[in-house]
PDB file of C-alpha atoms and ligand atoms in Angstrom:
ATOM      1  CA  MET A   1       7.455  28.071 -17.713  1.00  0.00           C
ATOM      2  CA  ALA A   2      10.956  28.426 -16.272  1.00  0.00           C
ATOM      3  CA  ASP A   3      13.825  28.869 -18.684  1.00  0.00           C
ATOM      4  CA  VAL A   4      15.554  25.507 -18.429  1.00  0.00           C
ATOM      5  CA  ASP A   5      18.649  26.423 -20.427  1.00  0.00           C
ATOM      6  CA  GLY A   6      21.736  26.230 -18.276  1.00  0.00           C
ATOM      7  CA  LEU A   7      19.868  24.478 -15.462  1.00  0.00           C
ATOM      8  CA  LYS A   8      22.190  23.208 -12.718  1.00  0.00           C
ATOM      9  CA  VAL A   9      22.231  19.464 -12.144  1.00  0.00           C
ATOM     10  CA  ALA A  10      20.434  18.646  -8.873  1.00  0.00           C
ATOM     11  CA  LYS A  11      22.805  16.907  -6.484  1.00  0.00           C
ATOM     12  CA  ASN A  12      22.169  17.857  -2.869  1.00  0.00           C
ATOM     13  CA  TYR A  13      19.895  14.989  -1.850  1.00  0.00           C
ATOM     14  CA  HIS A  14      20.823  14.751   1.868  1.00  0.00           C
ATOM     15  CA  VAL A  15      20.318  11.009   1.664  1.00  0.00           C
ATOM     16  CA  ASN A  16      21.325  10.463   5.279  1.00  0.00           C
ATOM     17  CA  GLU A  17      18.907  13.010   6.724  1.00  0.00           C
ATOM     18  CA  PRO A  18      15.437  11.695   7.657  1.00  0.00           C
ATOM     19  CA  PHE A  19      12.385  13.271   6.043  1.00  0.00           C
ATOM     20  CA  ALA A  20      11.789  16.438   8.057  1.00  0.00           C
ATOM     21  CA  LYS A  21       7.992  16.760   8.066  1.00  0.00           C
ATOM     22  CA  ASN A  22       7.000  13.417   9.521  1.00  0.00           C
ATOM     23  CA  GLY A  23       4.821  14.428  12.498  1.00  0.00           C
ATOM     24  CA  GLY A  24       4.716  10.875  13.798  1.00  0.00           C
ATOM     25  CA  PHE A  25       2.530   9.371  11.034  1.00  0.00           C
ATOM     26  CA  HIS A  26       4.216   6.337   9.515  1.00  0.00           C
ATOM     27  CA  VAL A  27       3.632   7.231   5.853  1.00  0.00           C
ATOM     28  CA  LYS A  28       6.058   9.713   4.324  1.00  0.00           C
ATOM     29  CA  GLY A  29       4.625  13.115   3.418  1.00  0.00           C
ATOM     30  CA  MET A  30       1.138  12.231   4.693  1.00  0.00           C
ATOM     31  CA  GLN A  31       1.175  13.961   8.066  1.00  0.00           C
ATOM     32  CA  ASP A  32      -1.494  16.482   7.070  1.00  0.00           C
ATOM     33  CA  VAL A  33      -3.984  14.335   5.147  1.00  0.00           C
ATOM     34  CA  ASP A  34      -7.446  13.677   6.580  1.00  0.00           C
ATOM     35  CA  TRP A  35      -8.421  10.783   8.878  1.00  0.00           C
ATOM     36  CA  GLY A  36     -10.030   8.664   6.168  1.00  0.00           C
ATOM     37  CA  MET A  37      -7.006   8.962   3.939  1.00  0.00           C
ATOM     38  CA  LYS A  38      -4.707   8.020   6.838  1.00  0.00           C
ATOM     39  CA  LYS A  39      -6.915   4.998   7.478  1.00  0.00           C
ATOM     40  CA  ARG A  40      -6.603   3.857   3.862  1.00  0.00           C
ATOM     41  CA  LEU A  41      -2.852   4.522   3.782  1.00  0.00           C
ATOM     42  CA  SER A  42      -2.522   2.451   6.971  1.00  0.00           C
ATOM     43  CA  LYS A  43      -4.269  -0.441   5.241  1.00  0.00           C
ATOM     44  CA  ILE A  44      -1.507  -0.266   2.624  1.00  0.00           C
ATOM     45  CA  PHE A  45       1.562   0.639   4.710  1.00  0.00           C
ATOM     46  CA  GLN A  46       1.535  -1.449   7.856  1.00  0.00           C
ATOM     47  CA  PRO A  47       1.980   0.755  10.946  1.00  0.00           C
ATOM     48  CA  GLU A  48       4.428  -1.733  12.550  1.00  0.00           C
ATOM     49  CA  SER A  49       6.996  -1.706   9.719  1.00  0.00           C
ATOM     50  CA  GLY A  50       5.847   1.306   7.694  1.00  0.00           C
ATOM     51  CA  HIS A  51       6.124  -0.963   4.644  1.00  0.00           C
ATOM     52  CA  THR A  52       3.875  -2.830   2.240  1.00  0.00           C
ATOM     53  CA  VAL A  53       3.850  -5.954   0.102  1.00  0.00           C
ATOM     54  CA  MET A  54       1.552  -5.506  -2.873  1.00  0.00           C
ATOM     55  CA  LEU A  55       0.679  -8.377  -5.175  1.00  0.00           C
ATOM     56  CA  ALA A  56       0.314  -7.083  -8.748  1.00  0.00           C
ATOM     57  CA  PHE A  57      -2.021  -9.060 -10.975  1.00  0.00           C
ATOM     58  CA  ASP A  58      -3.307  -6.272 -13.209  1.00  0.00           C
ATOM     59  CA  HIS A  59      -1.358  -7.503 -16.245  1.00  0.00           C
ATOM     60  CA  GLY A  60      -4.514  -8.633 -18.044  1.00  0.00           C
ATOM     61  CA  TYR A  61      -5.733  -5.059 -18.473  1.00  0.00           C
ATOM     62  CA  PHE A  62      -3.335  -4.615 -21.377  1.00  0.00           C
ATOM     63  CA  MET A  63      -1.680  -8.033 -21.918  1.00  0.00           C
ATOM     64  CA  GLY A  64      -4.610 -10.439 -21.782  1.00  0.00           C
ATOM     65  CA  SER A  65      -3.965 -13.663 -19.910  1.00  0.00           C
ATOM     66  CA  THR A  66      -0.356 -13.702 -18.755  1.00  0.00           C
ATOM     67  CA  ALA A  67       1.690 -16.812 -17.942  1.00  0.00           C
ATOM     68  CA  GLY A  68       0.873 -17.730 -14.379  1.00  0.00           C
ATOM     69  CA  LEU A  69      -2.332 -15.685 -14.343  1.00  0.00           C
ATOM     70  CA  GLU A  70      -4.460 -17.856 -16.603  1.00  0.00           C
ATOM     71  CA  ARG A  71      -6.784 -18.558 -13.650  1.00  0.00           C
ATOM     72  CA  LEU A  72      -6.891 -15.620 -11.262  1.00  0.00           C
ATOM     73  CA  ASP A  73      -9.557 -17.389  -9.200  1.00  0.00           C
ATOM     74  CA  LEU A  74      -7.146 -20.240  -8.448  1.00  0.00           C
ATOM     75  CA  VAL A  75      -3.787 -18.420  -8.335  1.00  0.00           C
ATOM     76  CA  ILE A  76      -4.445 -15.326  -6.237  1.00  0.00           C
ATOM     77  CA  PRO A  77      -6.379 -16.518  -3.138  1.00  0.00           C
ATOM     78  CA  PRO A  78      -3.595 -18.827  -1.821  1.00  0.00           C
ATOM     79  CA  LEU A  79      -1.128 -15.903  -1.989  1.00  0.00           C
ATOM     80  CA  MET A  80      -3.333 -13.494  -0.071  1.00  0.00           C
ATOM     81  CA  PRO A  81      -2.199 -14.427   3.473  1.00  0.00           C
ATOM     82  CA  TYR A  82       1.336 -13.248   2.662  1.00  0.00           C
ATOM     83  CA  VAL A  83       0.617  -9.840   1.136  1.00  0.00           C
ATOM     84  CA  ASP A  84      -0.935  -6.594   2.374  1.00  0.00           C
ATOM     85  CA  VAL A  85      -2.478  -5.264  -0.821  1.00  0.00           C
ATOM     86  CA  LEU A  86      -4.064  -6.735  -3.942  1.00  0.00           C
ATOM     87  CA  MET A  87      -3.389  -4.702  -7.080  1.00  0.00           C
ATOM     88  CA  GLY A  88      -5.752  -5.411  -9.939  1.00  0.00           C
ATOM     89  CA  THR A  89      -8.650  -4.308 -12.065  1.00  0.00           C
ATOM     90  CA  ARG A  90     -12.234  -4.047 -10.867  1.00  0.00           C
ATOM     91  CA  GLY A  91     -13.178  -6.845 -13.276  1.00  0.00           C
ATOM     92  CA  ALA A  92     -10.582  -9.221 -11.834  1.00  0.00           C
ATOM     93  CA  MET A  93     -11.495  -8.338  -8.253  1.00  0.00           C
ATOM     94  CA  ARG A  94     -15.229  -8.734  -8.691  1.00  0.00           C
ATOM     95  CA  THR A  95     -15.083 -11.981 -10.642  1.00  0.00           C
ATOM     96  CA  CYS A  96     -12.146 -13.838  -9.081  1.00  0.00           C
ATOM     97  CA  ILE A  97     -11.296 -12.475  -5.622  1.00  0.00           C
ATOM     98  CA  PRO A  98     -13.424 -13.326  -2.588  1.00  0.00           C
ATOM     99  CA  ALA A  99     -14.842 -10.119  -1.124  1.00  0.00           C
ATOM    100  CA  GLU A 100     -14.428 -11.546   2.372  1.00  0.00           C
ATOM    101  CA  ASN A 101     -10.792 -10.563   2.731  1.00  0.00           C
ATOM    102  CA  ASN A 102      -9.163  -7.835   4.787  1.00  0.00           C
ATOM    103  CA  LYS A 103      -6.506  -6.841   2.260  1.00  0.00           C
ATOM    104  CA  GLY A 104      -5.912  -3.369   0.887  1.00  0.00           C
ATOM    105  CA  ILE A 105      -7.102  -2.851  -2.674  1.00  0.00           C
ATOM    106  CA  ALA A 106      -4.923  -0.981  -5.177  1.00  0.00           C
ATOM    107  CA  LEU A 107      -7.493  -0.506  -7.892  1.00  0.00           C
ATOM    108  CA  ARG A 108      -6.177  -0.077 -11.426  1.00  0.00           C
ATOM    109  CA  VAL A 109      -8.240   2.821 -12.816  1.00  0.00           C
ATOM    110  CA  SER A 110      -6.401   3.711 -16.035  1.00  0.00           C
ATOM    111  CA  CYS A 111      -6.689   1.730 -19.246  1.00  0.00           C
ATOM    112  CA  GLY A 112      -6.887   2.148 -22.994  1.00  0.00           C
ATOM    113  CA  SER A 113      -3.919   0.455 -24.689  1.00  0.00           C
ATOM    114  CA  SER A 114      -3.127  -3.173 -25.426  1.00  0.00           C
ATOM    115  CA  ILE A 115      -0.030  -5.075 -26.471  1.00  0.00           C
ATOM    116  CA  VAL A 116      -1.458  -5.237 -29.984  1.00  0.00           C
ATOM    117  CA  ASP A 117      -0.314  -1.608 -30.241  1.00  0.00           C
ATOM    118  CA  GLU A 118       3.403  -0.776 -30.331  1.00  0.00           C
ATOM    119  CA  ASP A 119       2.741   2.416 -28.384  1.00  0.00           C
ATOM    120  CA  LEU A 120       1.107   1.604 -25.053  1.00  0.00           C
ATOM    121  CA  SER A 121       1.152   5.165 -23.802  1.00  0.00           C
ATOM    122  CA  HIS A 122      -2.418   6.246 -24.531  1.00  0.00           C
ATOM    123  CA  GLU A 123      -4.763   5.689 -21.627  1.00  0.00           C
ATOM    124  CA  VAL A 124      -7.929   7.171 -20.184  1.00  0.00           C
ATOM    125  CA  ILE A 125      -9.488   6.957 -16.744  1.00  0.00           C
ATOM    126  CA  GLY A 126     -11.634   3.824 -16.979  1.00  0.00           C
ATOM    127  CA  VAL A 127     -13.235   3.674 -13.525  1.00  0.00           C
ATOM    128  CA  SER A 128     -15.528   6.286 -11.963  1.00  0.00           C
ATOM    129  CA  ILE A 129     -14.770   7.550  -8.485  1.00  0.00           C
ATOM    130  CA  GLU A 130     -18.158   6.175  -7.392  1.00  0.00           C
ATOM    131  CA  ASP A 131     -17.087   2.694  -8.423  1.00  0.00           C
ATOM    132  CA  ALA A 132     -13.747   3.073  -6.651  1.00  0.00           C
ATOM    133  CA  VAL A 133     -15.766   3.894  -3.498  1.00  0.00           C
ATOM    134  CA  ARG A 134     -18.007   0.861  -4.099  1.00  0.00           C
ATOM    135  CA  MET A 135     -14.908  -1.322  -4.498  1.00  0.00           C
ATOM    136  CA  ASP A 136     -13.588  -0.039  -1.150  1.00  0.00           C
ATOM    137  CA  ALA A 137     -10.358   0.968  -2.928  1.00  0.00           C
ATOM    138  CA  SER A 138      -7.446   1.716  -0.592  1.00  0.00           C
ATOM    139  CA  CYS A 139      -5.811   3.566  -3.475  1.00  0.00           C
ATOM    140  CA  MET A 140      -6.302   4.109  -7.207  1.00  0.00           C
ATOM    141  CA  ALA A 141      -3.457   3.287  -9.601  1.00  0.00           C
ATOM    142  CA  VAL A 142      -2.856   5.432 -12.684  1.00  0.00           C
ATOM    143  CA  GLN A 143      -0.208   4.695 -15.313  1.00  0.00           C
ATOM    144  CA  THR A 144       1.958   7.650 -16.355  1.00  0.00           C
ATOM    145  CA  PHE A 145       4.167   7.864 -19.427  1.00  0.00           C
ATOM    146  CA  ILE A 146       6.865  10.465 -18.878  1.00  0.00           C
ATOM    147  CA  GLY A 147       8.799  11.148 -22.073  1.00  0.00           C
ATOM    148  CA  ALA A 148       6.363   9.189 -24.239  1.00  0.00           C
ATOM    149  CA  ASP A 149       3.733  10.223 -26.720  1.00  0.00           C
ATOM    150  CA  GLY A 150       0.942   9.969 -24.138  1.00  0.00           C
ATOM    151  CA  GLU A 151       2.722  11.979 -21.427  1.00  0.00           C
ATOM    152  CA  LYS A 152       0.280  14.909 -21.266  1.00  0.00           C
ATOM    153  CA  ASP A 153      -2.874  12.775 -21.275  1.00  0.00           C
ATOM    154  CA  SER A 154      -1.494  10.424 -18.653  1.00  0.00           C
ATOM    155  CA  LEU A 155      -0.593  13.316 -16.353  1.00  0.00           C
ATOM    156  CA  GLU A 156      -4.089  14.703 -16.856  1.00  0.00           C
ATOM    157  CA  ASN A 157      -5.462  11.269 -15.881  1.00  0.00           C
ATOM    158  CA  LEU A 158      -3.314  11.396 -12.759  1.00  0.00           C
ATOM    159  CA  CYS A 159      -4.452  14.909 -11.783  1.00  0.00           C
ATOM    160  CA  LYS A 160      -8.139  14.094 -12.352  1.00  0.00           C
ATOM    161  CA  THR A 161      -7.832  10.929 -10.290  1.00  0.00           C
ATOM    162  CA  VAL A 162      -6.111  12.810  -7.453  1.00  0.00           C
ATOM    163  CA  ASP A 163      -8.897  15.421  -7.489  1.00  0.00           C
ATOM    164  CA  ALA A 164     -11.650  12.787  -7.499  1.00  0.00           C
ATOM    165  CA  GLY A 165      -9.910  10.743  -4.783  1.00  0.00           C
ATOM    166  CA  LEU A 166      -9.503  13.770  -2.518  1.00  0.00           C
ATOM    167  CA  LYS A 167     -13.293  14.118  -2.350  1.00  0.00           C
ATOM    168  CA  TYR A 168     -13.530  10.691  -0.698  1.00  0.00           C
ATOM    169  CA  ASN A 169     -10.111  10.375   0.905  1.00  0.00           C
ATOM    170  CA  ILE A 170      -8.889   7.722  -1.530  1.00  0.00           C
ATOM    171  CA  PRO A 171      -5.145   8.055  -2.226  1.00  0.00           C
ATOM    172  CA  THR A 172      -3.739   7.891  -5.757  1.00  0.00           C
ATOM    173  CA  MET A 173      -0.747   5.793  -6.740  1.00  0.00           C
ATOM    174  CA  GLY A 174       1.110   7.159  -9.769  1.00  0.00           C
ATOM    175  CA  VAL A 175       2.763   4.329 -11.694  1.00  0.00           C
ATOM    176  CA  VAL A 176       5.912   5.123 -13.681  1.00  0.00           C
ATOM    177  CA  ALA A 177       5.738   3.187 -16.935  1.00  0.00           C
ATOM    178  CA  VAL A 178       8.772   2.099 -18.878  1.00  0.00           C
ATOM    179  CA  GLY A 179       8.274   1.352 -22.553  1.00  0.00           C
ATOM    180  CA  LYS A 180      10.367  -0.095 -25.332  1.00  0.00           C
ATOM    181  CA  GLN A 181      11.392   3.348 -26.534  1.00  0.00           C
ATOM    182  CA  MET A 182      11.569   4.918 -23.095  1.00  0.00           C
ATOM    183  CA  GLU A 183      14.642   5.552 -20.968  1.00  0.00           C
ATOM    184  CA  ARG A 184      15.449   3.465 -17.890  1.00  0.00           C
ATOM    185  CA  THR A 185      18.190   5.729 -16.544  1.00  0.00           C
ATOM    186  CA  SER A 186      18.359   7.197 -13.066  1.00  0.00           C
ATOM    187  CA  ARG A 187      17.945  10.622 -14.723  1.00  0.00           C
ATOM    188  CA  PHE A 188      14.599   9.448 -16.132  1.00  0.00           C
ATOM    189  CA  PHE A 189      13.422   7.906 -12.860  1.00  0.00           C
ATOM    190  CA  LYS A 190      14.450  11.019 -10.900  1.00  0.00           C
ATOM    191  CA  LEU A 191      12.329  13.115 -13.241  1.00  0.00           C
ATOM    192  CA  ALA A 192       9.295  10.825 -13.127  1.00  0.00           C
ATOM    193  CA  THR A 193       9.327  10.139  -9.384  1.00  0.00           C
ATOM    194  CA  ARG A 194       9.353  13.860  -8.639  1.00  0.00           C
ATOM    195  CA  ILE A 195       6.783  14.965 -11.197  1.00  0.00           C
ATOM    196  CA  LEU A 196       4.138  12.520  -9.904  1.00  0.00           C
ATOM    197  CA  PRO A 197       4.079  13.617  -6.226  1.00  0.00           C
ATOM    198  CA  GLU A 198       4.309  17.275  -7.274  1.00  0.00           C
ATOM    199  CA  LEU A 199       1.044  16.658  -9.170  1.00  0.00           C
ATOM    200  CA  GLY A 200      -0.542  15.156  -6.076  1.00  0.00           C
ATOM    201  CA  ALA A 201       0.185  11.413  -6.172  1.00  0.00           C
ATOM    202  CA  HIS A 202       0.233   9.985  -2.636  1.00  0.00           C
ATOM    203  CA  ILE A 203       2.284   6.928  -3.584  1.00  0.00           C
ATOM    204  CA  VAL A 204       4.728   6.391  -6.455  1.00  0.00           C
ATOM    205  CA  LYS A 205       5.334   3.017  -8.003  1.00  0.00           C
ATOM    206  CA  THR A 206       8.555   2.822  -9.964  1.00  0.00           C
ATOM    207  CA  TYR A 207      11.489   0.577 -10.834  1.00  0.00           C
ATOM    208  CA  TYR A 208      14.680   0.068  -8.872  1.00  0.00           C
ATOM    209  CA  CYS A 209      17.711   1.671 -10.531  1.00  0.00           C
ATOM    210  CA  GLU A 210      21.119   3.111  -9.680  1.00  0.00           C
ATOM    211  CA  ASP A 211      21.155   6.181  -7.384  1.00  0.00           C
ATOM    212  CA  PHE A 212      17.989   4.795  -5.819  1.00  0.00           C
ATOM    213  CA  GLU A 213      18.683   6.450  -2.451  1.00  0.00           C
ATOM    214  CA  GLU A 214      18.749   9.849  -4.167  1.00  0.00           C
ATOM    215  CA  ILE A 215      15.469   9.064  -5.899  1.00  0.00           C
ATOM    216  CA  VAL A 216      13.850   8.144  -2.566  1.00  0.00           C
ATOM    217  CA  SER A 217      15.305  11.248  -0.919  1.00  0.00           C
ATOM    218  CA  ALA A 218      13.907  13.634  -3.535  1.00  0.00           C
ATOM    219  CA  CYS A 219      10.456  12.003  -3.611  1.00  0.00           C
ATOM    220  CA  PRO A 220       8.234  13.377  -0.802  1.00  0.00           C
ATOM    221  CA  VAL A 221       5.867  10.378  -0.767  1.00  0.00           C
ATOM    222  CA  PRO A 222       6.464   6.627  -0.328  1.00  0.00           C
ATOM    223  CA  ILE A 223       8.011   4.741  -3.217  1.00  0.00           C
ATOM    224  CA  VAL A 224       6.884   1.204  -3.970  1.00  0.00           C
ATOM    225  CA  VAL A 225       9.157  -0.773  -6.274  1.00  0.00           C
ATOM    226  CA  ALA A 226       7.830  -2.824  -9.180  1.00  0.00           C
ATOM    227  CA  GLY A 227       9.058  -6.384  -9.538  1.00  0.00           C
ATOM    228  CA  GLY A 228       9.415  -6.398 -13.309  1.00  0.00           C
ATOM    229  CA  LYS A 229      10.152  -9.383 -15.522  1.00  0.00           C
ATOM    230  CA  LYS A 230      10.709 -12.801 -13.949  1.00  0.00           C
ATOM    231  CA  LEU A 231      14.176 -13.285 -12.457  1.00  0.00           C
ATOM    232  CA  PRO A 232      15.665 -16.301 -10.689  1.00  0.00           C
ATOM    233  CA  GLU A 233      14.307 -16.249  -7.115  1.00  0.00           C
ATOM    234  CA  ASN A 234      17.632 -15.269  -5.508  1.00  0.00           C
ATOM    235  CA  GLU A 235      17.992 -12.298  -7.858  1.00  0.00           C
ATOM    236  CA  ALA A 236      14.419 -11.166  -7.260  1.00  0.00           C
ATOM    237  CA  LEU A 237      15.012 -11.298  -3.502  1.00  0.00           C
ATOM    238  CA  THR A 238      18.231  -9.312  -3.892  1.00  0.00           C
ATOM    239  CA  LEU A 239      16.336  -6.684  -5.888  1.00  0.00           C
ATOM    240  CA  CYS A 240      13.801  -6.542  -3.086  1.00  0.00           C
ATOM    241  CA  TYR A 241      16.488  -6.299  -0.381  1.00  0.00           C
ATOM    242  CA  LYS A 242      18.371  -3.521  -2.189  1.00  0.00           C
ATOM    243  CA  ALA A 243      15.187  -1.528  -2.754  1.00  0.00           C
ATOM    244  CA  ILE A 244      14.077  -1.776   0.891  1.00  0.00           C
ATOM    245  CA  SER A 245      17.591  -1.127   2.256  1.00  0.00           C
ATOM    246  CA  GLU A 246      17.858   1.969   0.098  1.00  0.00           C
ATOM    247  CA  GLY A 247      14.579   3.469   1.270  1.00  0.00           C
ATOM    248  CA  ALA A 248      11.684   1.934  -0.670  1.00  0.00           C
ATOM    249  CA  SER A 249       8.490   1.688   1.382  1.00  0.00           C
ATOM    250  CA  GLY A 250       7.461  -1.564  -0.227  1.00  0.00           C
ATOM    251  CA  MET A 251       7.379  -3.891  -3.189  1.00  0.00           C
ATOM    252  CA  ASP A 252       4.631  -4.357  -5.768  1.00  0.00           C
ATOM    253  CA  MET A 253       5.518  -7.736  -7.248  1.00  0.00           C
ATOM    254  CA  GLY A 254       3.714  -9.758  -9.822  1.00  0.00           C
ATOM    255  CA  ARG A 255       5.593 -12.148 -12.080  1.00  0.00           C
ATOM    256  CA  ASN A 256       8.409 -12.737  -9.605  1.00  0.00           C
ATOM    257  CA  ILE A 257       5.813 -14.181  -7.252  1.00  0.00           C
ATOM    258  CA  PHE A 258       3.138 -15.845  -9.362  1.00  0.00           C
ATOM    259  CA  GLN A 259       5.577 -17.199 -11.991  1.00  0.00           C
ATOM    260  CA  SER A 260       7.868 -18.647  -9.314  1.00  0.00           C
ATOM    261  CA  THR A 261       7.992 -22.431  -9.048  1.00  0.00           C
ATOM    262  CA  HIS A 262       6.752 -21.955  -5.476  1.00  0.00           C
ATOM    263  CA  PRO A 263       4.639 -18.783  -5.461  1.00  0.00           C
ATOM    264  CA  GLU A 264       3.442 -19.056  -1.864  1.00  0.00           C
ATOM    265  CA  VAL A 265       6.956 -19.570  -0.521  1.00  0.00           C
ATOM    266  CA  MET A 266       8.254 -16.710  -2.647  1.00  0.00           C
ATOM    267  CA  ALA A 267       5.534 -14.384  -1.326  1.00  0.00           C
ATOM    268  CA  GLN A 268       6.581 -15.266   2.224  1.00  0.00           C
ATOM    269  CA  ALA A 269      10.260 -14.671   1.423  1.00  0.00           C
ATOM    270  CA  VAL A 270       9.453 -11.215   0.029  1.00  0.00           C
ATOM    271  CA  ASN A 271       7.353 -10.486   3.121  1.00  0.00           C
ATOM    272  CA  MET A 272      10.326 -11.399   5.379  1.00  0.00           C
ATOM    273  CA  ILE A 273      12.498  -8.769   3.710  1.00  0.00           C
ATOM    274  CA  VAL A 274       9.847  -6.064   3.526  1.00  0.00           C
ATOM    275  CA  HIS A 275       8.396  -6.425   7.031  1.00  0.00           C
ATOM    276  CA  LYS A 276      10.825  -8.376   9.177  1.00  0.00           C
ATOM    277  CA  GLY A 277      14.206  -6.956   8.202  1.00  0.00           C
ATOM    278  CA  ALA A 278      15.511 -10.216   6.705  1.00  0.00           C
ATOM    279  CA  THR A 279      18.419 -10.036   4.287  1.00  0.00           C
ATOM    280  CA  ASP A 280      18.150 -11.410   0.756  1.00  0.00           C
ATOM    281  CA  LYS A 281      20.399 -14.304   1.819  1.00  0.00           C
ATOM    282  CA  GLU A 282      18.152 -15.209   4.774  1.00  0.00           C
ATOM    283  CA  ALA A 283      15.031 -14.922   2.626  1.00  0.00           C
ATOM    284  CA  TYR A 284      16.532 -17.125  -0.101  1.00  0.00           C
ATOM    285  CA  GLU A 285      17.612 -19.729   2.466  1.00  0.00           C
ATOM    286  CA  PHE A 286      14.013 -19.740   3.711  1.00  0.00           C
ATOM    287  CA  TYR A 287      12.786 -20.117   0.129  1.00  0.00           C
ATOM    288  CA  LEU A 288      15.105 -23.053  -0.575  1.00  0.00           C
ATOM    289  CA  ASP A 289      14.373 -24.717   2.725  1.00  0.00           C
ATOM    290  CA  VAL A 290      10.579 -24.511   2.571  1.00  0.00           C
ATOM    291  CA  SER A 291      10.266 -25.146  -1.161  1.00  0.00           C
ATOM    292  CA  SER A 292      12.453 -28.278  -0.934  1.00  0.00           C
ATOM    293  CA  GLN A 293       9.990 -29.683   1.615  1.00  0.00           C
ATOM    294  CA  SER A 294       7.031 -29.026  -0.639  1.00  0.00           C
ATOM    295  CA  LYS A 295       8.412 -30.901  -3.698  1.00  0.00           C
TER     296      LYS A 295
HETATM  297  C1  R5P B   1       2.810  -1.752 -13.972  1.00  0.00           C
HETATM  298  O1  R5P B   1       2.925  -0.964 -14.805  1.00  0.00           O
HETATM  299  C2  R5P B   1       1.655  -2.623 -13.862  1.00  0.00           C
HETATM  300  O2  R5P B   1       0.994  -2.424 -12.648  1.00  0.00           O
HETATM  301  C3  R5P B   1       2.078  -4.046 -14.031  1.00  0.00           C
HETATM  302  O3  R5P B   1       1.029  -4.822 -14.450  1.00  0.00           O
HETATM  303  C4  R5P B   1       2.685  -4.618 -12.807  1.00  0.00           C
HETATM  304  O4  R5P B   1       3.598  -3.733 -12.235  1.00  0.00           O
HETATM  305  C5  R5P B   1       3.436  -5.810 -13.166  1.00  0.00           C
HETATM  306  O5  R5P B   1       4.063  -6.385 -12.078  1.00  0.00           O
HETATM  307  P1  R5P B   1       5.393  -7.194 -12.342  1.00  0.00           P
HETATM  308  O6  R5P B   1       6.236  -6.374 -13.256  1.00  0.00           O
HETATM  309  O7  R5P B   1       6.017  -7.376 -10.990  1.00  0.00           O
HETATM  310  O8  R5P B   1       4.986  -8.502 -12.956  1.00  0.00           O
END
């Protein structure tokens, strides 16, 4: 272990220089992965834009039924035309989502804590690699708890999932968790978003924060930004616009879509920013315009 006393603060992020090892493949850092993995990554990150819109509805795996997700079978299917990837548990997918869809599947494979516990940081791998193959997973999502009690176990979960996924060319998405007692500083996010790809994660899901361009620059794989708690629609679209403008490869939004007064219109507005280069203002105008017609 390196002696970290007197460590210099990292600062040379070269934010204006494009990622050097791109080799023409549209997903950052993935030039040298095998064909099957490229195929799955292309199901997630659309080759035309290089970006992705993920719809997160995995909240039930630790929160039970969440406002807006009481009926997954009714809420999720109408949103599917506007997103690229469905992020959820195998139980939710199998029971509530029609198999006849062509969306990517971000399969939640870690579990083990619930909101009944104050400390949510203790998880295990809850899905076998064989079942991820059966589910046709485009990637497997593992929660990681940097700086929390469950840090070591969660990083072990990540490494084991990466190893299992490599056997079948299924990418792993490392999810940066934020907890009540955990930091939400750019220093924390810089640490977490670098540790995960160094351990083999092919995608990192994290939160938007200040110095985001530096975070993207120092992370050698695509970053997908979490939506977080429900915001007014204009603020959620601004969050999305800032994240994409500053280098995120996509959004993974849950509550800001399914808790919106007009979820389908909101999903389309997010899609405009992520894939079509719309500004937050243009996307919000679209939202207001279309939602006023559907009242
Ligand atoms: C993240 O840790 C989990 O995947 C969440 O369930 C998901 O990110 C929640 O999405 P949102 O915060 O946008 O509702």
